């Protein structure tokens, strides 16, 4: 039996029945070579020690969750006290967070085992994984292609059998798009349903923490663990919507509302928020090296110009531009209006059905080094995913690449939809 081919729930069941120990399971994943560049950090020693502790709890009958003993990979923009959180950037290359994100606390409390931190586009800005300072992750289905982005490593890890489950983040499609490219399942929850405390912010009004898995049942089990309001994130909120009756009423969304404006509105809002969120990386508090004896001014300039890659710098400039006096009304306010209009249209479309059905991506996963040449084309590939972020609605990408958008807090229904 190849342990790394089993689903998360199958692993959990075998661990519960003592057919496998969680040390054996953890070792099986960590012994596989990372041929997809899926991880930025893997820590075998740490994970095996955790697995031993968890096994002791399981043996004493203390374990509680449906995924106890199951390994998981975590995207590298989520704070972990036991691993560095680089955000795929040179700026945070050696940053070890002093605290755990709420999702990490929940995963640990559920006796899951974090095996490493996954590769990603720098500060989650990108659609191919290629803006990572650590190099692109390869697509396990075809290693001449990218795994997608920005949760490139999380998708490659699950699709390539390096982890049974992974956390990603989705601001404009970064969980669903790589899931579609790699042929796995991706859930972007309702905005606020999962606490963002400890997530290194990209665009706070759009950011969500989501799940990459082999199937919907695994995602449902993990969602149960990570969801819920958190006093440390004042935007978090969870109120399950009334369950819909099966068979679900699915409406094909043939024409996107304001289709020409969704992507521009998304990039204006995302860059505006990013320019404010990333202002803290001033080279003084982050990116500072103890061995550097230069003046603060020198460090500031060095870190600002060399700490960030070109995509991040471009977006900070774009964000500052759309927020600047004279252009604020013309770009930023207009983008907010588009966001509101799209939300109204989508909510209207959801009135007489349970889910809207649309594709996740506009084409196949790009070949490596192909898309960076043409950034505008790359932005356009986000057409179908940004809708769920602009509206805040939950969306699920199935392994065939189709996407379902549901009503607020309808994750349980979405995840019980079968292809
Ligand atoms: N591709 C989009 C962007 O570059 C989405 C990123 C994301 O969801 N983090 O902004």
Coordinates of N, CA and C and ligand atoms in Angstrom, one line a residue, residues 75 77 121 123-128 149-151 169-177 202 207 266-267 270 311 315 378-379 381-382 385-386 389, ligand 1:
X75 N 0.6 26.9 3.7 CA 1.2 28.0 2.8 C 2.1 28.9 3.6
X77 N 2.6 32.0 3.9 CA 2.2 33.3 4.3 C 1.3 33.2 5.6
X121 N 3.7 32.4 -4.7 CA 4.1 33.6 -5.4 C 4.4 34.6 -4.3
X123 N 4.4 37.2 -1.7 CA 3.3 37.9 -1.0 C 1.9 37.6 -1.7
X124 N 1.8 36.4 -2.2 CA 0.6 35.9 -2.9 C 0.2 36.7 -4.1
X125 N 1.2 37.3 -4.7 CA 0.9 38.1 -5.9 C 1.3 37.4 -7.1
X126 N 0.4 36.7 -7.8 CA 0.8 36.0 -9.0 C -0.2 34.9 -9.3
X127 N -0.1 34.4 -10.5 CA -1.0 33.3 -11.0 C -0.3 32.1 -11.5
X128 N 1.0 32.1 -11.3 CA 1.8 30.9 -11.8 C 2.8 30.4 -10.8
X149 N -1.0 29.6 -9.2 CA -0.6 30.4 -8.1 C -1.8 31.2 -7.6
X150 N -1.6 31.8 -6.5 CA -0.4 31.9 -5.8 C -0.1 30.7 -4.9
X151 N -1.1 29.8 -4.5 CA -0.8 28.7 -3.6 C -0.2 27.6 -4.4
X169 N -4.2 30.2 0.5 CA -5.0 31.5 0.7 C -5.5 31.9 -0.7
X170 N -6.6 32.6 -0.6 CA -7.3 32.9 -1.9 C -7.8 34.4 -1.7
X171 N -7.2 35.3 -2.5 CA -7.5 36.7 -2.5 C -8.2 37.0 -3.8
X172 N -7.8 36.3 -4.9 CA -8.4 36.5 -6.2 C -8.4 35.2 -7.0
X173 N -8.3 34.1 -6.3 CA -8.4 32.8 -6.9 C -7.2 31.8 -6.6
X174 N -6.4 32.2 -5.7 CA -5.1 31.5 -5.4 C -5.2 30.1 -4.8
X175 N -6.4 29.7 -4.4 CA -6.6 28.3 -4.0 C -7.3 27.6 -5.2
X176 N -8.3 28.2 -5.8 CA -9.1 27.5 -6.8 C -8.3 27.3 -8.1
X177 N -7.5 28.3 -8.5 CA -6.8 28.3 -9.8 C -5.7 27.2 -9.8
X202 N -2.3 40.4 2.3 CA -2.1 40.9 0.9 C -3.1 42.0 0.7
X207 N -8.8 38.8 1.3 CA -8.1 37.6 1.7 C -8.9 36.6 2.4
X266 N -10.7 44.3 -9.5 CA -10.0 43.4 -8.5 C -8.6 43.9 -8.4
X267 N -7.9 44.2 -9.5 CA -6.4 44.6 -9.4 C -6.3 45.9 -8.7
X270 N -7.0 45.3 -5.0 CA -6.0 44.5 -4.3 C -4.7 45.3 -4.2
X311 N 7.4 42.1 -9.3 CA 5.9 42.1 -9.3 C 5.4 42.9 -8.1
X315 N 3.2 46.4 -8.0 CA 1.9 46.5 -7.4 C 1.8 47.6 -6.3
X378 N -1.7 37.4 -18.1 CA -1.7 36.6 -16.8 C -2.9 37.2 -16.0
X379 N -3.0 38.5 -15.8 CA -4.1 39.0 -15.0 C -5.4 38.6 -15.5
X381 N -6.3 35.9 -16.8 CA -6.7 34.5 -16.5 C -7.5 34.4 -15.2
X382 N -7.5 35.5 -14.4 CA -8.2 35.5 -13.2 C -9.7 35.8 -13.3
X385 N -12.3 33.7 -11.3 CA -12.1 33.5 -9.9 C -12.3 34.7 -9.0
X386 N -12.0 35.9 -9.6 CA -12.1 37.1 -8.7 C -13.5 37.4 -8.3
X389 N -14.2 36.6 -4.7 CA -13.5 37.5 -3.8 C -14.2 38.8 -3.7
Ligands
LIG1 N1 -3.6 36.1 -9.3 C1 -4.2 37.0 -8.4 C2 -3.2 38.0 -8.0 O1 -2.2 38.0 -8.4 C3 -4.7 36.2 -7.2 C4 -3.8 36.1 -6.1 C5 -4.4 35.5 -4.8 O2 -5.5 35.1 -4.7 N2 -3.6 35.6 -3.8 O3 -3.5 39.0 -7.3

